[in-house]
Short mmCIF file of N, CA and C in Angstrom, two decimals:
data_model
loop_
_atom_site.label_atom_id
_atom_site.label_comp_id
_atom_site.label_asym_id
_atom_site.label_seq_id
_atom_site.Cartn_x
_atom_site.Cartn_y
_atom_site.Cartn_z
N UNK A 99 0.84 -1.18 0.00
CA UNK A 99 0.00 0.00 0.00
C UNK A 99 0.89 1.25 0.00
N UNK A 100 0.51 2.23 -0.78
CA UNK A 100 1.30 3.45 -0.83
C UNK A 100 0.98 4.33 0.37
N UNK A 101 1.98 5.09 0.77
CA UNK A 101 1.76 5.98 1.91
C UNK A 101 0.78 7.09 1.55
N UNK A 102 0.72 7.47 0.28
CA UNK A 102 -0.23 8.50 -0.15
C UNK A 102 -1.67 8.03 0.06
N UNK A 103 -1.95 6.77 -0.27
CA UNK A 103 -3.30 6.21 -0.07
C UNK A 103 -3.62 6.13 1.42
N UNK A 104 -2.64 5.71 2.20
CA UNK A 104 -2.83 5.63 3.65
C UNK A 104 -3.12 7.01 4.21
N UNK A 105 -2.38 8.01 3.76
CA UNK A 105 -2.60 9.39 4.21
C UNK A 105 -4.00 9.86 3.85
N UNK A 106 -4.47 9.54 2.65
CA UNK A 106 -5.83 9.92 2.24
C UNK A 106 -6.88 9.30 3.15
N UNK A 107 -6.70 8.04 3.48
CA UNK A 107 -7.67 7.35 4.34
C UNK A 107 -7.71 8.00 5.72
N UNK A 108 -6.55 8.21 6.33
CA UNK A 108 -6.53 8.81 7.67
C UNK A 108 -7.00 10.26 7.65
N UNK A 109 -6.68 10.99 6.59
CA UNK A 109 -7.15 12.37 6.47
C UNK A 109 -8.66 12.41 6.36
N UNK A 110 -9.22 11.52 5.56
CA UNK A 110 -10.68 11.47 5.42
C UNK A 110 -11.35 11.09 6.73
N UNK A 111 -10.75 10.18 7.48
CA UNK A 111 -11.35 9.71 8.73
C UNK A 111 -11.08 10.64 9.92
N UNK A 112 -10.29 11.68 9.70
CA UNK A 112 -9.96 12.61 10.78
C UNK A 112 -11.18 13.43 11.22
N UNK A 113 -12.15 13.57 10.34
CA UNK A 113 -13.33 14.36 10.64
C UNK A 113 -14.42 13.49 11.28
N UNK A 114 -14.97 13.91 12.42
CA UNK A 114 -15.98 13.10 13.10
C UNK A 114 -17.24 12.85 12.25
N UNK A 115 -17.65 13.85 11.45
CA UNK A 115 -18.82 13.64 10.59
C UNK A 115 -18.55 12.56 9.55
N UNK A 116 -17.35 12.53 9.02
CA UNK A 116 -17.01 11.50 8.04
C UNK A 116 -16.99 10.12 8.68
N UNK A 117 -16.48 10.05 9.90
CA UNK A 117 -16.52 8.75 10.60
C UNK A 117 -17.95 8.32 10.85
N UNK A 118 -18.83 9.26 11.17
CA UNK A 118 -20.24 8.92 11.36
C UNK A 118 -20.85 8.40 10.06
N UNK A 119 -20.49 9.02 8.94
CA UNK A 119 -20.98 8.55 7.64
C UNK A 119 -20.53 7.12 7.40
N UNK A 120 -19.26 6.85 7.65
CA UNK A 120 -18.72 5.49 7.46
C UNK A 120 -19.48 4.51 8.35
N UNK A 121 -19.68 4.87 9.61
CA UNK A 121 -20.41 3.99 10.53
C UNK A 121 -21.84 3.75 10.05
N UNK A 122 -22.49 4.81 9.57
CA UNK A 122 -23.87 4.70 9.09
C UNK A 122 -23.95 3.80 7.86
N UNK A 123 -23.03 4.00 6.91
CA UNK A 123 -23.03 3.17 5.70
C UNK A 123 -22.70 1.71 6.03
N UNK A 124 -21.81 1.50 6.98
CA UNK A 124 -21.46 0.13 7.38
C UNK A 124 -22.65 -0.57 8.03
N UNK A 125 -23.40 0.16 8.83
CA UNK A 125 -24.51 -0.44 9.58
C UNK A 125 -25.77 -0.63 8.73
N UNK A 126 -26.05 0.34 7.84
CA UNK A 126 -27.34 0.33 7.15
C UNK A 126 -27.27 0.24 5.64
N UNK A 127 -26.08 0.27 5.08
CA UNK A 127 -25.97 0.16 3.63
C UNK A 127 -26.06 1.51 2.93
N UNK A 128 -26.23 1.48 1.59
CA UNK A 128 -26.20 2.69 0.78
C UNK A 128 -27.19 3.76 1.24
N UNK A 129 -26.81 5.03 1.01
CA UNK A 129 -27.65 6.16 1.37
C UNK A 129 -27.36 7.32 0.44
N UNK A 130 -28.28 8.27 0.40
CA UNK A 130 -28.08 9.48 -0.39
C UNK A 130 -27.47 10.56 0.50
N UNK A 131 -26.92 11.60 -0.13
CA UNK A 131 -26.37 12.72 0.63
C UNK A 131 -27.47 13.40 1.44
N UNK A 132 -28.67 13.48 0.88
CA UNK A 132 -29.79 14.10 1.59
C UNK A 132 -30.14 13.31 2.84
N UNK A 133 -30.23 11.99 2.71
CA UNK A 133 -30.53 11.15 3.87
C UNK A 133 -29.47 11.23 4.94
N UNK A 134 -28.21 11.23 4.52
CA UNK A 134 -27.11 11.33 5.48
C UNK A 134 -27.09 12.69 6.15
N UNK A 135 -27.40 13.74 5.40
CA UNK A 135 -27.42 15.10 5.95
C UNK A 135 -28.44 15.21 7.07
N UNK A 136 -29.61 14.63 6.85
CA UNK A 136 -30.66 14.65 7.89
C UNK A 136 -30.17 13.97 9.16
N UNK A 137 -29.51 12.83 9.01
CA UNK A 137 -29.05 12.07 10.17
C UNK A 137 -27.91 12.77 10.91
N UNK A 138 -27.07 13.49 10.15
CA UNK A 138 -25.92 14.17 10.77
C UNK A 138 -26.27 15.56 11.29
N UNK A 139 -27.39 16.11 10.82
CA UNK A 139 -27.74 17.47 11.20
C UNK A 139 -26.89 18.51 10.50
N UNK A 140 -26.50 18.21 9.26
CA UNK A 140 -25.74 19.16 8.44
C UNK A 140 -26.53 19.41 7.16
N UNK A 141 -26.09 20.39 6.38
CA UNK A 141 -26.75 20.66 5.10
C UNK A 141 -26.44 19.54 4.11
N UNK A 142 -27.25 19.44 3.06
CA UNK A 142 -27.00 18.46 2.02
C UNK A 142 -25.64 18.73 1.37
N UNK A 143 -25.32 20.00 1.18
CA UNK A 143 -24.03 20.37 0.58
C UNK A 143 -22.87 19.96 1.50
N UNK A 144 -23.08 20.11 2.81
CA UNK A 144 -22.05 19.69 3.76
C UNK A 144 -21.81 18.20 3.70
N UNK A 145 -22.90 17.43 3.66
CA UNK A 145 -22.78 15.98 3.56
C UNK A 145 -22.11 15.60 2.24
N UNK A 146 -22.47 16.29 1.16
CA UNK A 146 -21.87 16.00 -0.15
C UNK A 146 -20.37 16.24 -0.13
N UNK A 147 -19.92 17.30 0.54
CA UNK A 147 -18.48 17.57 0.64
C UNK A 147 -17.77 16.47 1.41
N UNK A 148 -18.38 16.01 2.50
CA UNK A 148 -17.80 14.91 3.26
C UNK A 148 -17.73 13.65 2.41
N UNK A 149 -18.79 13.38 1.67
CA UNK A 149 -18.82 12.20 0.81
C UNK A 149 -17.77 12.28 -0.30
N UNK A 150 -17.53 13.48 -0.82
CA UNK A 150 -16.49 13.66 -1.84
C UNK A 150 -15.12 13.31 -1.26
N UNK A 151 -14.84 13.76 -0.04
CA UNK A 151 -13.56 13.43 0.61
C UNK A 151 -13.42 11.93 0.81
N UNK A 152 -14.50 11.29 1.25
CA UNK A 152 -14.47 9.84 1.45
C UNK A 152 -14.30 9.10 0.12
N UNK A 153 -14.92 9.61 -0.93
CA UNK A 153 -14.78 8.99 -2.26
C UNK A 153 -13.37 9.16 -2.79
N UNK A 154 -12.78 10.32 -2.61
CA UNK A 154 -11.40 10.56 -3.07
C UNK A 154 -10.41 9.65 -2.35
N UNK A 155 -10.73 9.29 -1.11
CA UNK A 155 -9.86 8.38 -0.35
C UNK A 155 -10.15 6.92 -0.69
N UNK A 156 -11.19 6.68 -1.50
CA UNK A 156 -11.52 5.32 -1.90
C UNK A 156 -12.35 4.56 -0.87
N UNK A 157 -12.93 5.29 0.08
CA UNK A 157 -13.68 4.66 1.16
C UNK A 157 -15.14 4.42 0.76
N UNK A 158 -15.70 5.33 -0.02
CA UNK A 158 -17.07 5.15 -0.51
C UNK A 158 -17.08 5.24 -2.03
N UNK A 159 -18.13 4.69 -2.62
CA UNK A 159 -18.34 4.83 -4.06
C UNK A 159 -19.75 5.37 -4.28
N UNK A 160 -19.93 6.03 -5.42
CA UNK A 160 -21.21 6.64 -5.75
C UNK A 160 -21.82 5.96 -6.96
N UNK A 161 -23.13 5.74 -6.90
CA UNK A 161 -23.86 5.15 -8.02
C UNK A 161 -25.10 6.01 -8.27
N UNK A 162 -25.21 6.48 -9.50
CA UNK A 162 -26.36 7.30 -9.85
C UNK A 162 -27.53 6.41 -10.22
N UNK A 163 -28.68 6.71 -9.62
CA UNK A 163 -29.92 6.01 -9.93
C UNK A 163 -30.96 7.08 -10.22
N UNK A 164 -31.16 7.37 -11.51
CA UNK A 164 -32.06 8.46 -11.89
C UNK A 164 -31.47 9.77 -11.45
N UNK A 165 -32.23 10.52 -10.65
CA UNK A 165 -31.76 11.82 -10.18
C UNK A 165 -31.00 11.73 -8.86
N UNK A 166 -31.00 10.57 -8.25
CA UNK A 166 -30.34 10.40 -6.95
C UNK A 166 -28.98 9.73 -7.10
N UNK A 167 -28.09 10.09 -6.20
CA UNK A 167 -26.79 9.43 -6.12
C UNK A 167 -26.75 8.69 -4.79
N UNK A 168 -26.50 7.39 -4.86
CA UNK A 168 -26.42 6.56 -3.66
C UNK A 168 -24.94 6.27 -3.37
N UNK A 169 -24.58 6.44 -2.12
CA UNK A 169 -23.21 6.20 -1.68
C UNK A 169 -23.17 4.93 -0.86
N UNK A 170 -22.12 4.14 -1.09
CA UNK A 170 -21.95 2.94 -0.28
C UNK A 170 -20.49 2.75 0.08
N UNK A 171 -20.31 2.09 1.19
CA UNK A 171 -18.97 1.81 1.71
C UNK A 171 -18.28 0.80 0.80
N UNK A 172 -17.03 1.06 0.46
CA UNK A 172 -16.23 0.11 -0.33
C UNK A 172 -15.48 -0.77 0.66
N UNK A 173 -15.68 -2.06 0.54
CA UNK A 173 -15.06 -3.01 1.47
C UNK A 173 -13.56 -2.85 1.59
N UNK A 174 -12.90 -2.61 0.46
CA UNK A 174 -11.44 -2.51 0.47
C UNK A 174 -10.95 -1.08 0.74
N UNK A 175 -11.87 -0.14 0.87
CA UNK A 175 -11.50 1.27 1.02
C UNK A 175 -10.68 1.58 2.26
N UNK A 176 -10.92 0.84 3.32
CA UNK A 176 -10.19 1.09 4.57
C UNK A 176 -8.91 0.27 4.68
N UNK A 177 -8.64 -0.59 3.70
CA UNK A 177 -7.48 -1.48 3.75
C UNK A 177 -6.15 -0.77 3.99
N UNK A 178 -5.88 0.38 3.34
CA UNK A 178 -4.58 1.03 3.61
C UNK A 178 -4.41 1.42 5.09
N UNK A 179 -5.47 1.93 5.70
CA UNK A 179 -5.40 2.28 7.12
C UNK A 179 -5.27 1.06 8.00
N UNK A 180 -6.01 0.02 7.67
CA UNK A 180 -5.94 -1.23 8.43
C UNK A 180 -4.55 -1.84 8.35
N UNK A 181 -3.97 -1.83 7.15
CA UNK A 181 -2.62 -2.39 6.97
C UNK A 181 -1.59 -1.61 7.79
N UNK A 182 -1.70 -0.28 7.78
CA UNK A 182 -0.77 0.54 8.54
C UNK A 182 -0.89 0.26 10.03
N UNK A 183 -2.14 0.21 10.52
CA UNK A 183 -2.35 -0.08 11.94
C UNK A 183 -1.83 -1.46 12.31
N UNK A 184 -2.00 -2.44 11.42
CA UNK A 184 -1.48 -3.78 11.66
C UNK A 184 0.03 -3.78 11.75
N UNK A 185 0.68 -3.04 10.85
CA UNK A 185 2.14 -2.97 10.84
C UNK A 185 2.65 -2.32 12.13
N UNK A 186 2.06 -1.22 12.52
CA UNK A 186 2.47 -0.54 13.74
C UNK A 186 2.17 -1.41 14.97
N UNK A 187 1.04 -2.09 14.96
CA UNK A 187 0.69 -2.98 16.07
C UNK A 187 1.68 -4.11 16.22
N UNK A 188 2.11 -4.68 15.10
CA UNK A 188 3.11 -5.75 15.13
C UNK A 188 4.42 -5.25 15.70
N UNK A 189 4.82 -4.04 15.30
CA UNK A 189 6.06 -3.46 15.82
C UNK A 189 5.97 -3.28 17.34
N UNK A 190 4.84 -2.81 17.82
CA UNK A 190 4.67 -2.62 19.27
C UNK A 190 4.63 -3.95 19.99
N UNK A 191 3.99 -4.94 19.40
CA UNK A 191 3.97 -6.28 20.01
C UNK A 191 5.40 -6.79 20.19
N UNK A 192 6.24 -6.61 19.16
CA UNK A 192 7.64 -7.06 19.26
C UNK A 192 8.38 -6.29 20.35
N UNK A 193 8.16 -4.99 20.41
CA UNK A 193 8.84 -4.18 21.43
C UNK A 193 8.41 -4.60 22.84
N UNK A 194 7.13 -4.81 23.00
CA UNK A 194 6.64 -5.21 24.32
C UNK A 194 7.14 -6.60 24.70
N UNK A 195 7.21 -7.51 23.74
CA UNK A 195 7.75 -8.85 24.01
C UNK A 195 9.22 -8.76 24.39
N UNK A 196 9.96 -7.90 23.72
CA UNK A 196 11.37 -7.71 24.04
C UNK A 196 11.53 -7.12 25.44
N UNK A 197 10.71 -6.17 25.78
CA UNK A 197 10.76 -5.58 27.11
C UNK A 197 10.41 -6.63 28.17
N UNK A 198 9.41 -7.45 27.90
CA UNK A 198 9.02 -8.51 28.84
C UNK A 198 10.18 -9.48 29.05
N UNK A 199 10.85 -9.88 27.95
CA UNK A 199 12.01 -10.80 28.08
C UNK A 199 13.10 -10.15 28.92
N UNK A 200 13.35 -8.87 28.67
CA UNK A 200 14.38 -8.15 29.40
C UNK A 200 14.04 -8.09 30.90
N UNK A 201 12.78 -7.81 31.21
CA UNK A 201 12.38 -7.71 32.62
C UNK A 201 12.35 -9.08 33.30
N UNK A 202 12.07 -10.13 32.54
CA UNK A 202 12.05 -11.47 33.10
C UNK A 202 13.44 -12.02 33.40
N UNK A 203 14.46 -11.46 32.71
CA UNK A 203 15.84 -11.96 32.89
C UNK A 203 16.45 -11.49 34.17
#
């Protein structure tokens, strides 16, 4: 995974409204910007801007159905962030195991 993609994912998820959108899409499936705006208490334009950031990061995709655009979570969209967290977690596990061995000696 490229660091640029990882940066995009974490940048997109830095905003609490965007995290709420991700949680909502994960729990309930596709939604429109209007529907998400109502749930978040923001304007439709505000929700659309958040969705654009999430789409640019590859976290959501948009599908036009007539006059409406439905957004859905992309299963692989969070993979760069997950991979980075896994790598850092593994490094910490090794450090903690090394510290434990040192303290046990």
